[in-house]
Tab-separated table of C-alpha atoms in Angstrom:
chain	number	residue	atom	x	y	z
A	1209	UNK	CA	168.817	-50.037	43.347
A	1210	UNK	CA	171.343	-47.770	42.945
A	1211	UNK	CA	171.009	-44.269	43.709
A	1212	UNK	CA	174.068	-42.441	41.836
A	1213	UNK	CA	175.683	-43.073	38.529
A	1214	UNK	CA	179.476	-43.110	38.646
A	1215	UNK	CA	180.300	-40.628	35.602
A	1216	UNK	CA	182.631	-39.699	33.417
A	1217	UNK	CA	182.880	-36.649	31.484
A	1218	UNK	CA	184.171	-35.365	28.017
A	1219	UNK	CA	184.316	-32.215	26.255
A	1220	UNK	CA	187.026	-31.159	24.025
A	1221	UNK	CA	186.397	-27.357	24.692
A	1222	UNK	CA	187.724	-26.781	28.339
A	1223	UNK	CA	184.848	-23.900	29.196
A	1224	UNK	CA	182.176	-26.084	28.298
A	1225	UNK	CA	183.764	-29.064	30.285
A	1226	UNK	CA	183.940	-26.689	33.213
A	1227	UNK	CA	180.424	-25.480	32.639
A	1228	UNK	CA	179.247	-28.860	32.438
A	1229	UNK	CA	181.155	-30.480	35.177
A	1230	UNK	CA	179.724	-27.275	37.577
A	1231	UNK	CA	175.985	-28.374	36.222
A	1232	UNK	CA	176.723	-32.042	37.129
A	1233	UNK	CA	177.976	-31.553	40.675
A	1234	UNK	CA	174.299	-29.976	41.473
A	1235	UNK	CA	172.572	-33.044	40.934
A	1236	UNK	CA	173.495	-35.634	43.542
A	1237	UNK	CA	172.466	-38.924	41.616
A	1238	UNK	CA	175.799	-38.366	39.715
A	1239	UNK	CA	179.275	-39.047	41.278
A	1240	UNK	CA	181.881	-37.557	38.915
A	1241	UNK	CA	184.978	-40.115	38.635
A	1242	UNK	CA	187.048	-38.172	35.976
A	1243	UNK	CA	186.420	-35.184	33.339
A	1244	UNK	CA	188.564	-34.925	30.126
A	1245	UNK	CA	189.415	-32.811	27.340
A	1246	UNK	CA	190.401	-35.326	25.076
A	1247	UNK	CA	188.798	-38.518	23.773
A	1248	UNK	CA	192.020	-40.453	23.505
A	1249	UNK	CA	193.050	-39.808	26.908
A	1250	UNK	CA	190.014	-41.021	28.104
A	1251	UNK	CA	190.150	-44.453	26.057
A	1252	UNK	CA	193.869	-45.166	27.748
A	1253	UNK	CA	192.367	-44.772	31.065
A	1254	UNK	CA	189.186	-46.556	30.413
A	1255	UNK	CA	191.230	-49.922	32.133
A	1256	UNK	CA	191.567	-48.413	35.327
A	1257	UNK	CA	188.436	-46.184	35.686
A	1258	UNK	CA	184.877	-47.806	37.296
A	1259	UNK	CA	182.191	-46.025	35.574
A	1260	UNK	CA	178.472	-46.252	34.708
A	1261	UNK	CA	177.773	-43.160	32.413
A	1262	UNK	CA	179.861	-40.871	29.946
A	1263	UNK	CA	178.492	-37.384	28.977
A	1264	UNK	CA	180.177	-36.728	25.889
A	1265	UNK	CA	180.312	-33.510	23.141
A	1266	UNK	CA	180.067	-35.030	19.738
A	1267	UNK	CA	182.242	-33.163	17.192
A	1268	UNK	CA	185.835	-33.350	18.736
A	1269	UNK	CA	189.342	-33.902	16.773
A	1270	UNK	CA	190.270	-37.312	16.754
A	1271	UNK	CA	188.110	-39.570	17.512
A	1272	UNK	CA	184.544	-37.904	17.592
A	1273	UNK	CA	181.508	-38.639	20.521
A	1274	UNK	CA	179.883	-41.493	18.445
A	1275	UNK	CA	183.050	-43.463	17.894
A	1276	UNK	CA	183.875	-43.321	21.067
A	1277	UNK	CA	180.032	-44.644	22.304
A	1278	UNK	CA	180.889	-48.025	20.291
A	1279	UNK	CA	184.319	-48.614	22.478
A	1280	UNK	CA	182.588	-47.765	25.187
A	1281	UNK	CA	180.656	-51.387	25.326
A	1282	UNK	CA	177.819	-51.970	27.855
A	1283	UNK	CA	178.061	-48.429	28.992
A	1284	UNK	CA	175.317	-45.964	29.493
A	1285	UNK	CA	176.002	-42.739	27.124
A	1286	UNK	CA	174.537	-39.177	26.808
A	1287	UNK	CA	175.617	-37.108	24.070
A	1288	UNK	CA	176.089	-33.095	24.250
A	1289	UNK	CA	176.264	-31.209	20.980
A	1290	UNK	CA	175.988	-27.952	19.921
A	1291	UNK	CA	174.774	-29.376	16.194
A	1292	UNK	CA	170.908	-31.400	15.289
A	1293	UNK	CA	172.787	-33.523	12.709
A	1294	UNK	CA	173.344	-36.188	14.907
A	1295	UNK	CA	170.574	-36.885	16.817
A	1296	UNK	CA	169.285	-40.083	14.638
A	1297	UNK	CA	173.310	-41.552	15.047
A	1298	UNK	CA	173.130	-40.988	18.390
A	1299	UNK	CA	169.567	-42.896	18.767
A	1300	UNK	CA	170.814	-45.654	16.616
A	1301	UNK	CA	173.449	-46.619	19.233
A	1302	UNK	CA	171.024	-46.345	21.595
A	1303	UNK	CA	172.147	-43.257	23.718
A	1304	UNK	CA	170.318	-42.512	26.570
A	1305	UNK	CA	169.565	-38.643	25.633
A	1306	UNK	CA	170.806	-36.231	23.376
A	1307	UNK	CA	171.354	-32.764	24.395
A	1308	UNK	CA	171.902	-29.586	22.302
A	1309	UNK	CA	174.022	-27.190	23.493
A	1310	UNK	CA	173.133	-25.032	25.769
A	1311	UNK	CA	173.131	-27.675	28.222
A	1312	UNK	CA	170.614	-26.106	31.201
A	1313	UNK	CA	170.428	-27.885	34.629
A	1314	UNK	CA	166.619	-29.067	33.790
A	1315	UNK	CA	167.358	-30.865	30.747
A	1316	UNK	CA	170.704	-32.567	31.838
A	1317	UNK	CA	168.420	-33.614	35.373
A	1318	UNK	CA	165.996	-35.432	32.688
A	1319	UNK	CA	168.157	-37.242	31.009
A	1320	UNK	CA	170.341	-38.496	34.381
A	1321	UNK	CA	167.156	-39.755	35.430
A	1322	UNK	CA	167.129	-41.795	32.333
A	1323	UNK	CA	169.761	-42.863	32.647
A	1324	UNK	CA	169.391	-43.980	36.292
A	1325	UNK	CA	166.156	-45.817	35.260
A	1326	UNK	CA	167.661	-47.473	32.800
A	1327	UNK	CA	171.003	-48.580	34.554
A	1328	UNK	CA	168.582	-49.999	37.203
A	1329	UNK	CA	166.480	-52.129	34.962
A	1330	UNK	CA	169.522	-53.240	33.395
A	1331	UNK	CA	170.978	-54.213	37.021
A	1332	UNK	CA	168.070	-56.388	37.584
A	1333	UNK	CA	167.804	-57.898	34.042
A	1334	UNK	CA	171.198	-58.817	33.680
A	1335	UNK	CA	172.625	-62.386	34.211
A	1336	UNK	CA	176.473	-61.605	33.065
A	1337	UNK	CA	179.223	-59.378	33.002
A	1338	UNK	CA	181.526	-58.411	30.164
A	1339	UNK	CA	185.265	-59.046	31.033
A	1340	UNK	CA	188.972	-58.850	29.853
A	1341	UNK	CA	190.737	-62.807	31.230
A	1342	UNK	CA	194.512	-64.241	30.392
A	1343	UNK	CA	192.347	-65.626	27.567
A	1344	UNK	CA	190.675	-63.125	25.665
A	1345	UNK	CA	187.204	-61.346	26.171
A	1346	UNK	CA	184.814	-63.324	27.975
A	1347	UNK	CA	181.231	-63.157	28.731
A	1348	UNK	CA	181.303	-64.311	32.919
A	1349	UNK	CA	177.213	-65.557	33.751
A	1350	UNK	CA	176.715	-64.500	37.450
A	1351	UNK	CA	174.947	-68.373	37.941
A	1352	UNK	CA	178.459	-69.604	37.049
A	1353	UNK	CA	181.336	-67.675	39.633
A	1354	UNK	CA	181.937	-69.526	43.173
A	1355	UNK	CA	184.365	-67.029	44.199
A	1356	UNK	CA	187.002	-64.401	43.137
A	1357	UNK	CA	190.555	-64.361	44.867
A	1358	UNK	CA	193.602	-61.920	44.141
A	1359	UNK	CA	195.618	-63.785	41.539
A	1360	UNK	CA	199.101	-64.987	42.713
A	1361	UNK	CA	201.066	-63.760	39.939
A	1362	UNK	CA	199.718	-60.057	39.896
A	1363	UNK	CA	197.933	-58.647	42.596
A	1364	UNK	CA	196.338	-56.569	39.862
A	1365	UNK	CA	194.662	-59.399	38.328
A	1366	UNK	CA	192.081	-61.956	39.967
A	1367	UNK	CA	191.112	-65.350	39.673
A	1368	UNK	CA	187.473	-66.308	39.156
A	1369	UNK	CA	186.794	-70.086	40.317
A	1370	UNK	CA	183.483	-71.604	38.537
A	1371	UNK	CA	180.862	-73.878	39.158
A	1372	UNK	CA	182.674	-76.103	36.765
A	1373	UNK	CA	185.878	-76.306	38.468
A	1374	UNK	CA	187.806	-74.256	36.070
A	1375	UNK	CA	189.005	-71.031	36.980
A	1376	UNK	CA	189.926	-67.442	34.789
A	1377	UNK	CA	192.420	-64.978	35.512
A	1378	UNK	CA	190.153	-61.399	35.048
A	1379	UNK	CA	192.884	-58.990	34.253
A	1380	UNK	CA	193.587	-55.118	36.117
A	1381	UNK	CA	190.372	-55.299	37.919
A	1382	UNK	CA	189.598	-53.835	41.319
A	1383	UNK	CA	187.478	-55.738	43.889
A	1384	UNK	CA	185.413	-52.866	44.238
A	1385	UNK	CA	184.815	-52.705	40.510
A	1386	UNK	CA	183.983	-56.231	40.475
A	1387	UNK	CA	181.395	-55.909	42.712
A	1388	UNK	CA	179.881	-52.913	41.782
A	1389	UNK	CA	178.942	-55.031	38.272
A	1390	UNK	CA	177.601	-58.145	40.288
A	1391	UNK	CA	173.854	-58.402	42.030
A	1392	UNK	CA	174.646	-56.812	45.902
A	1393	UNK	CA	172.247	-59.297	47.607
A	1394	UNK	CA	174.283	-62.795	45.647
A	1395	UNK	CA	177.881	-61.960	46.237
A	1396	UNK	CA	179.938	-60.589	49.279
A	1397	UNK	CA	183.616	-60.003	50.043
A	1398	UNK	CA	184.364	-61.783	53.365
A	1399	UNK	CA	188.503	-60.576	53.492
A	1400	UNK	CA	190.735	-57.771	51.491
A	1401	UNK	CA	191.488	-60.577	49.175
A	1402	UNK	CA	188.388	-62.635	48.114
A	1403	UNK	CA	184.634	-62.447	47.244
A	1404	UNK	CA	181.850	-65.338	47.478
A	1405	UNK	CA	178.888	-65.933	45.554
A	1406	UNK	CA	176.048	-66.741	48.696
A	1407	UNK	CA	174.769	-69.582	46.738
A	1408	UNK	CA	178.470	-71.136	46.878
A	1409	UNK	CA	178.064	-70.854	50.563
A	1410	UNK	CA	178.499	-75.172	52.350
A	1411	UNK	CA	179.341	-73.779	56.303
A	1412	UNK	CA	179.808	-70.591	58.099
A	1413	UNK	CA	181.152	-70.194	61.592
A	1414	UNK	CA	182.515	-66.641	63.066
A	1415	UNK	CA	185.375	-66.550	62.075
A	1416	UNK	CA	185.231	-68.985	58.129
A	1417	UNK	CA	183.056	-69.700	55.457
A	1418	UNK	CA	183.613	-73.187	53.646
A	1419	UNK	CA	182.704	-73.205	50.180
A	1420	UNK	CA	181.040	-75.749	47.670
A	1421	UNK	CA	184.370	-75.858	45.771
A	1422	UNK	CA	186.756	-78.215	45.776
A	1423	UNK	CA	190.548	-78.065	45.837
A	1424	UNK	CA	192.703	-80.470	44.434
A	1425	UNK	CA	193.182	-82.669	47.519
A	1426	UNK	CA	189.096	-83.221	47.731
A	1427	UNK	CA	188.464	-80.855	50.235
A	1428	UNK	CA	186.110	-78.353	50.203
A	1429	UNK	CA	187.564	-74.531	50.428
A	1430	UNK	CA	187.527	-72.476	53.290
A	1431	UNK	CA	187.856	-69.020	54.012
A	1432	UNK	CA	188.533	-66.109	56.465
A	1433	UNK	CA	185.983	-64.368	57.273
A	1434	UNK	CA	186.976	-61.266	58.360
A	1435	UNK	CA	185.701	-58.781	60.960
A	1436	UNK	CA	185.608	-55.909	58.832
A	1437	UNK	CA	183.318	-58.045	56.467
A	1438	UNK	CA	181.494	-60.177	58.882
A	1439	UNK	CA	178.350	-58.371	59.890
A	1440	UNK	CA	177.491	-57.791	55.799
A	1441	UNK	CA	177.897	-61.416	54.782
A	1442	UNK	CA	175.590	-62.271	58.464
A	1443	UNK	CA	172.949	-59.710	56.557
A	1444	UNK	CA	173.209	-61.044	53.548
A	1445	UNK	CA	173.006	-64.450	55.149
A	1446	UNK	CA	169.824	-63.979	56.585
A	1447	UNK	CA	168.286	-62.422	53.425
């Protein structure tokens, strides 16, 4: 289970983003990835930023703190606000907590622990990912991927090969981000440019692992398996 929530953080008034940001770095189950001062800047970066948890103000020019929860997706949310009138919104979206403003260590503690339990039962529960491919959206099942390479075209970008011998081009995605969203114990990276799901494990030796995928010539795939990666997929192996 995961022990710290990669955060982001979001407060149109810069004193109150510093105050909150100060509050935050006291409580080690967070890891702050990024605090801004406007929501707009926040949704152009969304892309490129790995992230489990935004703590947001509400009322904010532009696009205001419940708005922004519904672009947001899958993502766990806890609203800030200086103003009650929002609270049943806020529920309604299914934010983890919603606190008023003065935001005190003890109350932002309570809901991060929330918000850790519920990231954690969602880890366990889930059986897909949601993800931006070369063709559109896509909902990517876990049971389905066979392994993830960097794509040819744009290192940026990788390919996901599936059980069904098709494959999808996932688009501006980091292998760490990739498998930060997948079940640890089913999938391991075995070089800098590809992961595995265990299950889609045929042969191992030192040195390759041999897939139960198929290339175009009939033979199965193989793979380096790296030293840097080795003694992680041997764990994971014997799990």
């Amino acid at each position: 289970m995961n022990t710290k929530l990669k955060c982001l953080l979001l407060d149109d008034e810069l004193p109150g983003l510093t105050y909150l940001k100060m509050l935050c770095e006291q409580i080690p189950e967070l890891e702050i990835v990024k605090a801004f001062d406007n929501p707009e800047k926040l949704l152009t970066e969304i892309p490129k930023l790995d992230f489990d948890l935004c703590i947001s103000d509400i009322e904010m020019p532009g696009i205001d703190g419940l708005t922004l929860a519904h672009l947001l997706q899958d993502k766990l949310i806890i609203f800030t606000t200086a103003y009650r009138d929002y609270a049943a919104e806020a529920f309604d979206i299914d934010a983890v907590d919603y606190i008023t403003k003065p935001v005190t260590k003890e109350r932002l503690k309570k809901a991060i622990a929330k918000a850790l339990d519920r990231f954690n039962k969602t880890a366990v529960t889930k059986q897909f990912i949601h993800l931006n491919t070369d063709k559109g959206k896509a909902l990517l099942y876990f049971n389905q991927i066979r392994y993830l390479k960097t794509a040819l075209i744009d290192s940026r970008d990788k390919e996901v090969f599936l059980v069904d011998g098709s494959s999808l081009i996932l688009k501006n995605i980091n292998f760490d981000s990739f498998l930060s969203k997948l079940p640890e114990t089913d999938f391991c990276r075995v070089n800098k440019k590809e992961i595995i799901a265990m299950r889609a494990v045929k042969f191992f030796n030192h040195n390759e692992v041999t897939l139960l995928h198929q290339e175009q010539n009939g033979k199965f795939t193989t793979l380096v398996l790296s030293e840097t990666y080795r003694s992680d997929f041997l764990l994971k192996v014997k799990i």
